[in-house]
Amino acid sequence: MISNNVYLAAQFKEIDENCGFDTDTLMQNAAKKLFDILKAEGRHKDNIYIVCGKGNNGGDGYALACILKNAGLRVAVCAVDKPTSPLAIKYHKLYVESKGQFCNIKLIEPGGADTVVDCMFGFSFKGELRGEYARAAEAINKSGAFVIAADLPSGLYADSDERPPLAVKADITCSFTAYKCALLSNPAKELCGKVIIADIGIPEEILNRFTPYAYTDCKKFISELPKRQDNSHKGSYGPLVALCGNEDMSGAAFLACNAAYRTGTGLVKLYTHKNAALPLKTMLPEAIIKEAINADTLINEKCKALLIGCGCGRSYDHIITEVLKHISTATVLDADGINCIAGNIELYKSVSCPLIITPHPAEMARLMEVSTDEVNASRIKHTKNFAEAYGFVTVLKGNATVIAAPDGSLYINRTGNSGLAKGGSGDVLAGIIASLCAQGAEPFVAAALGVYIHGAAADRLLKTKGAYAMMPSELAEEAGKILYFG
């Protein structure tokens, strides 16, 4: 079977050892999947060079070379190191006995190879490429050939999204059984090209023995969302109270609150700047809209969730600080709600409310007092560590948004596209997450599901509007349809 979940290298090692199949069968299956990809891409009749390491990843390469040689196709193997694992030795011997061709790594140069299959290292690799392995990776990257990586591009560490000093850059990565962190999150993901998860015969009951490191499939979260009942009223799905918008950014408040309504909230009560209240009453007649006056007003509101920050500016910092000290309601902090706590983050470790924060990388950097580049260099690690250290459900936005909970739960999102890279998209996301909280979803489920449907809405709009033309204001209706129709 294949899984949309993420497992660690140590788990894959145990899975392979306990799958009920001998590893020879798994290797044959892996080689066949690589061959299938070569055929599907029309690359099987190319000049194919397979670069093999000494372990089982190299064994996959030798097994593939045997298949290609037996099919009468053009293949040559570059053995970077002498095979040492029993199966690598076995298939190396079979390839030699078939009078298969070998080549020097120097032949993998521009114009020399049409297609290169990287079989140096798989999920067990950790460290840096050195010596002949480094020279092989450099040659592959300079070759201009179409590159297919077996399991992972050599040089990547399966359990990390960090980009090493040197790694193979693939056009396609054929990864076996399930996802690894490196396949999902930038900057490592940038080296993987198109990712294909291949079934090599691991039984479902074996995978089910292991708790995934992270989830990428939101079906389980949709099933956990409280269902709407016929015998219900607006109070059954709210209310949601929001502190959003100022006189210059009333649109942010509209986008967030409209998204909350579109994704099921029964009632939204919005506190905003006095000069934004009138236009918002026209834009959003469904909501109760009041002027933001003081913290006590918000603290005494009886609501099921609170949304703070979209378009607020910094004029409400004193209100936000007091509110967070005294409420116990699930709260979503976005934009300037996040900036309010940056620099004083230690003060908020002991807040009594379940807190969801939705920073983009620059906001995350301010919270952590590091550079944005440092955050982006290791998105999964920083998000997970931050959530566990401070007790906040943390949503690090961006390509493959990462959601982490204080208990270690992790979700890496696979929906969305570049059409979301527009001002206002984050306000819609915050409104969706807050809406799900108001309807009774647990904070981590609300955050993960909110990110999923936000991205899925953009993917639906991509088909009709395109990435250039889609507008953040169009996301909310599509998101609501996904919740209802799937």
GROMACS .gro file of C-alpha atoms in nm:
model
  486
    1MET     CA    1   0.000   0.000   0.000
    2ILE     CA    2   0.091   0.365  -0.009
    3SER     CA    3   0.023   0.622   0.261
    4ASN     CA    4  -0.023   0.999   0.254
    5ASN     CA    5   0.127   1.022   0.601
    6VAL     CA    6   0.486   1.105   0.691
    7TYR     CA    7   0.715   0.858   0.865
    8LEU     CA    8   1.068   0.895   1.000
    9ALA     CA    9   1.374   0.713   0.869
   10ALA     CA   10   1.390   0.490   1.179
   11GLN     CA   11   1.027   0.392   1.123
   12PHE     CA   12   1.093   0.306   0.758
   13LYS     CA   13   1.378   0.084   0.869
   14GLU     CA   14   1.146  -0.106   1.104
   15ILE     CA   15   0.872  -0.121   0.841
   16ASP     CA   16   1.110  -0.278   0.591
   17GLU     CA   17   1.232  -0.529   0.849
   18ASN     CA   18   0.881  -0.631   0.962
   19CYS     CA   19   0.681  -0.616   0.642
   20GLY     CA   20   0.639  -0.992   0.602
   21PHE     CA   21   0.815  -0.979   0.266
   22ASP     CA   22   1.179  -1.060   0.214
   23THR     CA   23   1.375  -0.748   0.122
   24ASP     CA   24   1.463  -0.901  -0.214
   25THR     CA   25   1.095  -0.883  -0.314
   26LEU     CA   26   1.079  -0.520  -0.202
   27MET     CA   27   1.388  -0.440  -0.410
   28GLN     CA   28   1.244  -0.607  -0.718
   29ASN     CA   29   0.920  -0.413  -0.670
   30ALA     CA   30   1.109  -0.085  -0.630
   31ALA     CA   31   1.306  -0.150  -0.951
   32LYS     CA   32   0.985  -0.227  -1.140
   33LYS     CA   33   0.828   0.100  -1.018
   34LEU     CA   34   1.131   0.295  -1.139
   35PHE     CA   35   1.105   0.119  -1.475
   36ASP     CA   36   0.733   0.206  -1.493
   37ILE     CA   37   0.817   0.572  -1.439
   38LEU     CA   38   1.081   0.564  -1.713
   39LYS     CA   39   0.818   0.424  -1.951
   40ALA     CA   40   0.546   0.666  -1.839
   41GLU     CA   41   0.780   0.959  -1.900
   42GLY     CA   42   0.891   0.821  -2.236
   43ARG     CA   43   1.248   0.791  -2.105
   44HIS     CA   44   1.298   0.416  -2.136
   45LYS     CA   45   1.451   0.447  -2.485
   46ASP     CA   46   1.698   0.718  -2.379
   47ASN     CA   47   2.065   0.672  -2.305
   48ILE     CA   48   2.010   0.587  -1.939
   49TYR     CA   49   2.284   0.613  -1.678
   50ILE     CA   50   2.218   0.466  -1.334
   51VAL     CA   51   2.441   0.597  -1.056
   52CYS     CA   52   2.465   0.335  -0.780
   53GLY     CA   53   2.587   0.356  -0.423
   54LYS     CA   54   2.704   0.070  -0.204
   55GLY     CA   55   2.383  -0.004  -0.007
   56ASN     CA   56   2.027  -0.108  -0.083
   57ASN     CA   57   1.953   0.211  -0.275
   58GLY     CA   58   2.234   0.107  -0.504
   59GLY     CA   59   2.077  -0.238  -0.511
   60ASP     CA   60   1.757  -0.081  -0.647
   61GLY     CA   61   1.970   0.070  -0.923
   62TYR     CA   62   2.140  -0.259  -1.015
   63ALA     CA   63   1.801  -0.436  -1.017
   64LEU     CA   64   1.665  -0.164  -1.248
   65ALA     CA   65   1.972  -0.199  -1.472
   66CYS     CA   66   1.901  -0.572  -1.504
   67ILE     CA   67   1.542  -0.500  -1.611
   68LEU     CA   68   1.655  -0.248  -1.871
   69LYS     CA   69   1.932  -0.473  -2.002
   70ASN     CA   70   1.697  -0.770  -2.032
   71ALA     CA   71   1.452  -0.549  -2.224
   72GLY     CA   72   1.725  -0.463  -2.475
   73LEU     CA   73   1.735  -0.096  -2.375
   74ARG     CA   74   2.040   0.131  -2.353
   75VAL     CA   75   2.173   0.143  -1.999
   76ALA     CA   76   2.506   0.195  -1.830
   77VAL     CA   77   2.584   0.181  -1.457
   78CYS     CA   78   2.818   0.418  -1.278
   79ALA     CA   79   2.926   0.241  -0.959
   80VAL     CA   80   3.031   0.518  -0.721
   81ASP     CA   81   3.137   0.264  -0.458
   82LYS     CA   82   3.179  -0.110  -0.427
   83PRO     CA   83   2.847  -0.275  -0.331
   84THR     CA   84   2.841  -0.391   0.031
   85SER     CA   85   2.482  -0.485   0.119
   86PRO     CA   86   2.389  -0.845   0.032
   87LEU     CA   87   2.122  -0.741  -0.218
   88ALA     CA   88   2.339  -0.477  -0.382
   89ILE     CA   89   2.607  -0.747  -0.424
   90LYS     CA   90   2.350  -0.990  -0.567
   91TYR     CA   91   2.210  -0.756  -0.833
   92HIS     CA   92   2.553  -0.617  -0.917
   93LYS     CA   93   2.661  -0.974  -0.990
   94LEU     CA   94   2.351  -1.041  -1.202
   95TYR     CA   95   2.416  -0.724  -1.402
   96VAL     CA   96   2.779  -0.821  -1.458
   97GLU     CA   97   2.676  -1.172  -1.568
   98SER     CA   98   2.435  -1.018  -1.819
   99LYS     CA   99   2.738  -0.836  -1.966
  100GLY     CA  100   2.591  -0.505  -1.862
  101GLN     CA  101   2.784  -0.189  -1.941
  102PHE     CA  102   2.961   0.019  -1.675
  103CYS     CA  103   3.084   0.375  -1.708
  104ASN     CA  104   3.291   0.636  -1.531
  105ILE     CA  105   3.116   0.927  -1.363
  106LYS     CA  106   3.301   1.158  -1.603
  107LEU     CA  107   3.077   1.032  -1.884
  108ILE     CA  108   2.780   1.192  -1.710
  109GLU     CA  109   2.832   1.534  -1.858
  110PRO     CA  110   2.628   1.774  -2.070
  111GLY     CA  111   2.519   1.586  -2.382
  112GLY     CA  112   2.642   1.250  -2.250
  113ALA     CA  113   2.329   1.115  -2.082
  114ASP     CA  114   1.965   1.170  -2.167
  115THR     CA  115   1.837   1.032  -1.837
  116VAL     CA  116   2.011   0.969  -1.505
  117VAL     CA  117   1.865   0.755  -1.227
  118ASP     CA  118   2.009   0.851  -0.888
  119CYS     CA  119   2.045   0.541  -0.671
  120MET     CA  120   2.324   0.647  -0.436
  121PHE     CA  121   2.138   0.703  -0.108
  122GLY     CA  122   1.780   0.667   0.018
  123PHE     CA  123   1.600   0.734   0.345
  124SER     CA  124   1.885   0.612   0.568
  125PHE     CA  125   2.132   0.882   0.459
  126LYS     CA  126   2.243   1.143   0.710
  127GLY     CA  127   2.538   1.379   0.689
  128GLU     CA  128   2.701   1.532   0.382
  129LEU     CA  129   2.803   1.391   0.045
  130ARG     CA  130   3.179   1.352   0.028
  131GLY     CA  131   3.447   1.215  -0.202
  132GLU     CA  132   3.321   1.024  -0.506
  133TYR     CA  133   2.960   1.068  -0.393
  134ALA     CA  134   3.000   1.446  -0.396
  135ARG     CA  135   3.166   1.435  -0.737
  136ALA     CA  136   2.887   1.215  -0.869
  137ALA     CA  137   2.618   1.454  -0.740
  138GLU     CA  138   2.794   1.751  -0.896
  139ALA     CA  139   2.823   1.566  -1.227
  140ILE     CA  140   2.453   1.475  -1.225
  141ASN     CA  141   2.351   1.833  -1.152
  142LYS     CA  142   2.570   1.969  -1.432
  143SER     CA  143   2.470   1.706  -1.686
  144GLY     CA  144   2.149   1.865  -1.812
  145ALA     CA  145   1.995   1.517  -1.813
  146PHE     CA  146   1.646   1.430  -1.692
  147VAL     CA  147   1.700   1.304  -1.336
  148ILE     CA  148   1.491   1.046  -1.151
  149ALA     CA  149   1.577   0.991  -0.784
  150ALA     CA  150   1.507   0.658  -0.617
  151ASP     CA  151   1.337   0.720  -0.280
  152LEU     CA  152   1.511   1.056  -0.219
  153PRO     CA  153   1.757   1.276  -0.409
  154SER     CA  154   2.096   1.170  -0.271
  155GLY     CA  155   2.224   1.411  -0.009
  156LEU     CA  156   1.885   1.491   0.146
  157TYR     CA  157   1.811   1.380   0.500
  158ALA     CA  158   1.470   1.211   0.509
  159ASP     CA  159   1.363   1.359   0.844
  160SER     CA  160   1.443   1.723   0.765
  161ASP     CA  161   1.332   1.993   0.523
  162GLU     CA  162   1.671   2.163   0.544
  163ARG     CA  163   1.877   2.198   0.227
  164PRO     CA  164   2.226   2.046   0.260
  165PRO     CA  165   2.541   2.199   0.107
  166LEU     CA  166   2.519   1.949  -0.180
  167ALA     CA  167   2.245   1.716  -0.303
  168VAL     CA  168   2.118   1.581  -0.632
  169LYS     CA  169   1.847   1.794  -0.796
  170ALA     CA  170   1.580   1.565  -0.939
  171ASP     CA  171   1.304   1.616  -1.194
  172ILE     CA  172   1.109   1.324  -1.045
  173THR     CA  173   1.148   1.154  -0.710
  174CYS     CA  174   1.000   0.807  -0.683
  175SER     CA  175   0.964   0.757  -0.309
  176PHE     CA  176   0.856   0.426  -0.169
  177THR     CA  177   0.548   0.357   0.047
  178ALA     CA  178   0.498   0.697   0.216
  179TYR     CA  179   0.621   1.053   0.247
  180LYS     CA  180   0.940   1.172   0.412
  181CYS     CA  181   0.971   1.527   0.550
  182ALA     CA  182   1.223   1.623   0.282
  183LEU     CA  183   0.966   1.558   0.007
  184LEU     CA  184   0.707   1.799   0.142
  185SER     CA  185   0.860   2.119   0.272
  186ASN     CA  186   1.099   2.374   0.126
  187PRO     CA  187   1.386   2.422   0.087
  188ALA     CA  188   1.454   2.045   0.058
  189LYS     CA  189   1.137   1.999  -0.147
  190GLU     CA  190   1.278   2.222  -0.421
  191LEU     CA  191   1.530   1.948  -0.504
  192CYS     CA  192   1.270   1.671  -0.540
  193GLY     CA  193   1.079   1.776  -0.851
  194LYS     CA  194   0.756   1.588  -0.905
  195VAL     CA  195   0.703   1.343  -0.619
  196ILE     CA  196   0.551   1.000  -0.684
  197ILE     CA  197   0.477   0.770  -0.391
  198ALA     CA  198   0.511   0.411  -0.512
  199ASP     CA  199   0.361   0.096  -0.365
  200ILE     CA  200   0.631  -0.170  -0.332
  201GLY     CA  201   0.421  -0.417  -0.136
  202ILE     CA  202   0.431  -0.310   0.229
  203PRO     CA  203   0.107  -0.447   0.384
  204GLU     CA  204  -0.139  -0.200   0.534
  205GLU     CA  205  -0.142  -0.379   0.869
  206ILE     CA  206   0.234  -0.320   0.902
  207LEU     CA  207   0.203   0.055   0.840
  208ASN     CA  208  -0.084   0.075   1.087
  209ARG     CA  209   0.148  -0.039   1.366
  210PHE     CA  210   0.336   0.291   1.343
  211THR     CA  211   0.217   0.634   1.450
  212PRO     CA  212   0.292   0.878   1.166
  213TYR     CA  213   0.534   1.159   1.239
  214ALA     CA  214   0.303   1.395   1.049
  215TYR     CA  215  -0.019   1.391   0.849
  216THR     CA  216  -0.075   1.530   0.500
  217ASP     CA  217  -0.428   1.401   0.446
  218CYS     CA  218  -0.718   1.595   0.596
  219LYS     CA  219  -0.989   1.333   0.557
  220LYS     CA  220  -0.949   1.232   0.920
  221PHE     CA  221  -0.994   1.595   1.027
  222ILE     CA  222  -1.309   1.645   0.820
  223SER     CA  223  -1.464   1.346   0.994
  224GLU     CA  224  -1.381   1.501   1.333
  225LEU     CA  225  -1.562   1.829   1.257
  226PRO     CA  226  -1.890   1.856   1.451
  227LYS     CA  227  -2.181   1.794   1.214
  228ARG     CA  228  -2.455   2.048   1.152
  229GLN     CA  229  -2.794   1.942   1.286
  230ASP     CA  230  -3.140   2.020   1.148
  231ASN     CA  231  -3.262   2.104   1.498
  232SER     CA  232  -3.017   2.391   1.558
  233HIS     CA  233  -2.991   2.770   1.557
  234LYS     CA  234  -2.726   3.040   1.506
  235GLY     CA  235  -2.598   2.994   1.860
  236SER     CA  236  -2.526   2.629   1.785
  237TYR     CA  237  -2.236   2.737   1.558
  238GLY     CA  238  -2.106   3.041   1.740
  239PRO     CA  239  -2.093   3.314   1.821
  240LEU     CA  240  -1.752   3.417   1.700
  241VAL     CA  241  -1.621   3.749   1.834
  242ALA     CA  242  -1.360   3.933   1.627
  243LEU     CA  243  -1.131   4.228   1.694
  244CYS     CA  244  -1.026   4.318   1.341
  245GLY     CA  245  -0.981   4.614   1.107
  246ASN     CA  246  -0.894   4.980   1.143
  247GLU     CA  247  -0.981   5.285   0.937
  248ASP     CA  248  -0.723   5.197   0.670
  249MET     CA  249  -0.783   4.820   0.659
  250SER     CA  250  -1.153   4.753   0.693
  251GLY     CA  251  -1.116   4.506   0.405
  252ALA     CA  252  -0.915   4.267   0.623
  253ALA     CA  253  -1.198   4.255   0.875
  254PHE     CA  254  -1.450   4.192   0.598
  255LEU     CA  255  -1.245   3.909   0.442
  256ALA     CA  256  -1.199   3.735   0.776
  257CYS     CA  257  -1.559   3.767   0.896
  258ASN     CA  258  -1.709   3.684   0.557
  259ALA     CA  259  -1.492   3.370   0.549
  260ALA     CA  260  -1.618   3.277   0.894
  261TYR     CA  261  -1.979   3.302   0.778
  262ARG     CA  262  -1.910   3.121   0.451
  263THR     CA  263  -1.759   2.826   0.638
  264GLY     CA  264  -2.041   2.782   0.884
  265THR     CA  265  -2.025   3.024   1.178
  266GLY     CA  266  -2.376   3.101   1.302
  267LEU     CA  267  -2.309   3.454   1.428
  268VAL     CA  268  -2.017   3.697   1.405
  269LYS     CA  269  -1.981   3.994   1.637
  270LEU     CA  270  -1.710   4.229   1.508
  271TYR     CA  271  -1.536   4.497   1.711
  272THR     CA  272  -1.351   4.743   1.491
  273HIS     CA  273  -1.233   5.103   1.452
  274LYS     CA  274  -1.514   5.358   1.463
  275ASN     CA  275  -1.431   5.483   1.111
  276ALA     CA  276  -1.443   5.128   0.974
  277ALA     CA  277  -1.772   5.033   1.137
  278LEU     CA  278  -2.005   5.209   0.891
  279PRO     CA  279  -1.857   5.067   0.565
  280LEU     CA  280  -1.837   4.722   0.725
  281LYS     CA  281  -2.207   4.734   0.816
  282THR     CA  282  -2.275   4.784   0.446
  283MET     CA  283  -2.026   4.521   0.331
  284LEU     CA  284  -2.128   4.258   0.587
  285PRO     CA  285  -2.492   4.307   0.691
  286GLU     CA  286  -2.505   3.962   0.855
  287ALA     CA  287  -2.263   4.062   1.132
  288ILE     CA  288  -2.311   4.260   1.453
  289ILE     CA  289  -2.057   4.541   1.425
  290LYS     CA  290  -1.949   4.760   1.714
  291GLU     CA  291  -1.675   5.009   1.791
  292ALA     CA  292  -1.378   4.860   1.978
  293ILE     CA  293  -1.367   5.044   2.312
  294ASN     CA  294  -1.189   4.849   2.586
  295ALA     CA  295  -1.063   4.508   2.692
  296ASP     CA  296  -1.340   4.446   2.947
  297THR     CA  297  -1.602   4.447   2.672
  298LEU     CA  298  -1.426   4.166   2.488
  299ILE     CA  299  -1.340   3.975   2.806
  300ASN     CA  300  -1.705   3.968   2.908
  301GLU     CA  301  -1.834   3.854   2.569
  302LYS     CA  302  -1.992   3.508   2.576
  303CYS     CA  303  -1.856   3.346   2.265
  304LYS     CA  304  -1.723   3.012   2.142
  305ALA     CA  305  -1.414   3.153   1.970
  306LEU     CA  306  -1.224   3.478   1.937
  307LEU     CA  307  -1.038   3.614   1.634
  308ILE     CA  308  -0.784   3.890   1.686
  309GLY     CA  309  -0.555   4.082   1.455
  310CYS     CA  310  -0.668   4.094   1.091
  311GLY     CA  311  -0.604   4.452   0.979
  312CYS     CA  312  -0.587   4.581   1.337
  313GLY     CA  313  -0.268   4.784   1.320
  314ARG     CA  314  -0.090   4.837   1.651
  315SER     CA  315  -0.340   5.072   1.816
  316TYR     CA  316  -0.512   4.783   1.997
  317ASP     CA  317  -0.201   4.631   2.159
  318HIS     CA  318  -0.312   4.726   2.510
  319ILE     CA  319  -0.656   4.570   2.456
  320ILE     CA  320  -0.509   4.251   2.308
  321THR     CA  321  -0.266   4.209   2.596
  322GLU     CA  322  -0.539   4.238   2.858
  323VAL     CA  323  -0.779   4.012   2.672
  324LEU     CA  324  -0.522   3.732   2.641
  325LYS     CA  325  -0.453   3.747   3.014
  326HIS     CA  326  -0.813   3.691   3.116
  327ILE     CA  327  -1.004   3.480   2.864
  328SER     CA  328  -1.036   3.102   2.836
  329THR     CA  329  -1.200   3.092   2.492
  330ALA     CA  330  -1.017   2.942   2.193
  331THR     CA  331  -0.845   3.232   2.021
  332VAL     CA  332  -0.693   3.279   1.676
  333LEU     CA  333  -0.414   3.538   1.659
  334ASP     CA  334  -0.325   3.671   1.314
  335ALA     CA  335  -0.123   3.959   1.170
  336ASP     CA  336  -0.092   4.243   1.424
  337GLY     CA  337  -0.229   4.016   1.693
  338ILE     CA  338   0.094   3.821   1.648
  339ASN     CA  339   0.307   4.135   1.631
  340CYS     CA  340   0.155   4.245   1.962
  341ILE     CA  341   0.304   3.948   2.147
  342ALA     CA  342   0.638   3.950   1.963
  343GLY     CA  343   0.914   4.070   2.194
  344ASN     CA  344   0.713   3.970   2.502
  345ILE     CA  345   0.648   3.611   2.408
  346GLU     CA  346   0.744   3.471   2.749
  347LEU     CA  347   0.450   3.659   2.904
  348TYR     CA  348   0.207   3.449   2.705
  349LYS     CA  349   0.332   3.102   2.796
  350SER     CA  350   0.079   3.085   3.076
  351VAL     CA  351  -0.231   3.213   2.893
  352SER     CA  352  -0.536   3.010   2.990
  353CYS     CA  353  -0.700   3.012   2.646
  354PRO     CA  354  -0.621   2.760   2.371
  355LEU     CA  355  -0.423   2.980   2.132
  356ILE     CA  356  -0.375   2.939   1.756
  357ILE     CA  357  -0.123   3.168   1.589
  358THR     CA  358  -0.096   3.203   1.210
  359PRO     CA  359   0.236   3.372   1.127
  360HIS     CA  360   0.400   3.409   0.790
  361PRO     CA  361   0.779   3.353   0.801
  362ALA     CA  362   0.866   3.717   0.880
  363GLU     CA  363   0.619   3.721   1.172
  364MET     CA  364   0.755   3.388   1.293
  365ALA     CA  365   1.104   3.534   1.280
  366ARG     CA  366   0.996   3.825   1.500
  367LEU     CA  367   0.843   3.584   1.751
  368MET     CA  368   1.160   3.375   1.763
  369GLU     CA  369   1.398   3.673   1.738
  370VAL     CA  370   1.582   3.518   1.444
  371SER     CA  371   1.605   3.605   1.074
  372THR     CA  372   1.338   3.514   0.821
  373ASP     CA  373   1.601   3.317   0.629
  374GLU     CA  374   1.665   3.106   0.940
  375VAL     CA  375   1.294   3.027   0.972
  376ASN     CA  376   1.266   2.933   0.605
  377ALA     CA  377   1.574   2.712   0.623
  378SER     CA  378   1.400   2.466   0.856
  379ARG     CA  379   1.026   2.529   0.861
  380ILE     CA  380   0.918   2.198   1.015
  381LYS     CA  381   1.171   2.204   1.297
  382HIS     CA  382   1.101   2.565   1.395
  383THR     CA  383   0.723   2.525   1.388
  384LYS     CA  384   0.727   2.205   1.589
  385ASN     CA  385   0.976   2.333   1.847
  386PHE     CA  386   0.789   2.663   1.888
  387ALA     CA  387   0.452   2.497   1.942
  388GLU     CA  388   0.594   2.260   2.202
  389ALA     CA  389   0.790   2.534   2.383
  390TYR     CA  390   0.509   2.792   2.410
  391GLY     CA  391   0.192   2.582   2.407
  392PHE     CA  392   0.040   2.745   2.099
  393VAL     CA  393  -0.102   2.565   1.797
  394THR     CA  394   0.129   2.717   1.537
  395VAL     CA  395   0.047   2.763   1.168
  396LEU     CA  396   0.356   2.863   0.969
  397LYS     CA  397   0.211   2.987   0.641
  398GLY     CA  398   0.370   2.946   0.301
  399ASN     CA  399   0.412   2.674   0.041
  400ALA     CA  400   0.338   2.347   0.227
  401THR     CA  401   0.205   2.527   0.537
  402VAL     CA  402   0.317   2.352   0.857
  403ILE     CA  403   0.079   2.316   1.152
  404ALA     CA  404   0.212   2.196   1.488
  405ALA     CA  405   0.039   2.136   1.821
  406PRO     CA  406   0.192   2.154   2.170
  407ASP     CA  407   0.153   1.775   2.209
  408GLY     CA  408   0.377   1.712   1.906
  409SER     CA  409   0.100   1.655   1.649
  410LEU     CA  410   0.208   1.774   1.305
  411TYR     CA  411   0.028   1.839   0.977
  412ILE     CA  412   0.201   1.939   0.653
  413ASN     CA  413  -0.038   2.078   0.394
  414ARG     CA  414  -0.032   1.976   0.029
  415THR     CA  415  -0.309   2.200  -0.110
  416GLY     CA  416  -0.281   2.554  -0.248
  417ASN     CA  417  -0.094   2.737  -0.523
  418SER     CA  418   0.070   3.068  -0.607
  419GLY     CA  419  -0.268   3.238  -0.647
  420LEU     CA  420  -0.271   3.262  -0.266
  421ALA     CA  421   0.030   3.497  -0.275
  422LYS     CA  422  -0.192   3.806  -0.252
  423GLY     CA  423  -0.282   4.046   0.025
  424GLY     CA  424  -0.598   3.931   0.201
  425SER     CA  425  -0.548   3.554   0.162
  426GLY     CA  426  -0.422   3.528   0.520
  427ASP     CA  427  -0.727   3.714   0.652
  428VAL     CA  428  -0.952   3.458   0.483
  429LEU     CA  429  -0.752   3.173   0.637
  430ALA     CA  430  -0.775   3.324   0.986
  431GLY     CA  431  -1.152   3.361   0.947
  432ILE     CA  432  -1.191   2.999   0.837
  433ILE     CA  433  -0.987   2.864   1.130
  434ALA     CA  434  -1.177   3.082   1.378
  435SER     CA  435  -1.507   2.967   1.225
  436LEU     CA  436  -1.419   2.601   1.276
  437CYS     CA  437  -1.323   2.674   1.637
  438ALA     CA  438  -1.656   2.849   1.693
  439GLN     CA  439  -1.834   2.540   1.561
  440GLY     CA  440  -1.662   2.318   1.815
  441ALA     CA  441  -1.352   2.184   1.639
  442GLU     CA  442  -1.046   2.129   1.856
  443PRO     CA  443  -0.775   2.393   1.791
  444PHE     CA  444  -0.531   2.164   1.605
  445VAL     CA  445  -0.812   2.015   1.395
  446ALA     CA  446  -0.949   2.363   1.319
  447ALA     CA  447  -0.606   2.485   1.213
  448ALA     CA  448  -0.520   2.183   0.997
  449LEU     CA  449  -0.861   2.161   0.835
  450GLY     CA  450  -0.875   2.537   0.784
  451VAL     CA  451  -0.541   2.537   0.603
  452TYR     CA  452  -0.644   2.238   0.393
  453ILE     CA  453  -0.975   2.383   0.270
  454HIS     CA  454  -0.820   2.729   0.218
  455GLY     CA  455  -0.563   2.572  -0.016
  456ALA     CA  456  -0.818   2.342  -0.177
  457ALA     CA  457  -1.040   2.644  -0.249
  458ALA     CA  458  -0.748   2.807  -0.428
  459ASP     CA  459  -0.692   2.487  -0.627
  460ARG     CA  460  -1.056   2.492  -0.740
  461LEU     CA  461  -1.027   2.857  -0.842
  462LEU     CA  462  -0.705   2.782  -1.030
  463LYS     CA  463  -0.906   2.574  -1.277
  464THR     CA  464  -1.151   2.852  -1.357
  465LYS     CA  465  -0.970   3.177  -1.278
  466GLY     CA  466  -0.599   3.098  -1.294
  467ALA     CA  467  -0.335   3.204  -1.042
  468TYR     CA  468  -0.313   3.558  -1.179
  469ALA     CA  469  -0.684   3.638  -1.170
  470MET     CA  470  -0.815   3.465  -0.857
  471MET     CA  471  -0.899   3.701  -0.572
  472PRO     CA  472  -0.881   3.640  -0.196
  473SER     CA  473  -1.243   3.751  -0.171
  474GLU     CA  474  -1.343   3.453  -0.389
  475LEU     CA  475  -1.183   3.194  -0.159
  476ALA     CA  476  -1.446   3.194   0.115
  477GLU     CA  477  -1.737   3.069  -0.094
  478GLU     CA  478  -1.526   2.793  -0.247
  479ALA     CA  479  -1.406   2.691   0.100
  480GLY     CA  480  -1.765   2.656   0.221
  481LYS     CA  481  -1.850   2.438  -0.078
  482ILE     CA  482  -1.558   2.206   0.003
  483LEU     CA  483  -1.686   2.161   0.360
  484TYR     CA  484  -2.033   2.075   0.231
  485PHE     CA  485  -1.966   1.884  -0.090
  486GLY     CA  486  -1.613   1.759  -0.021
   0.00000   0.00000   0.00000
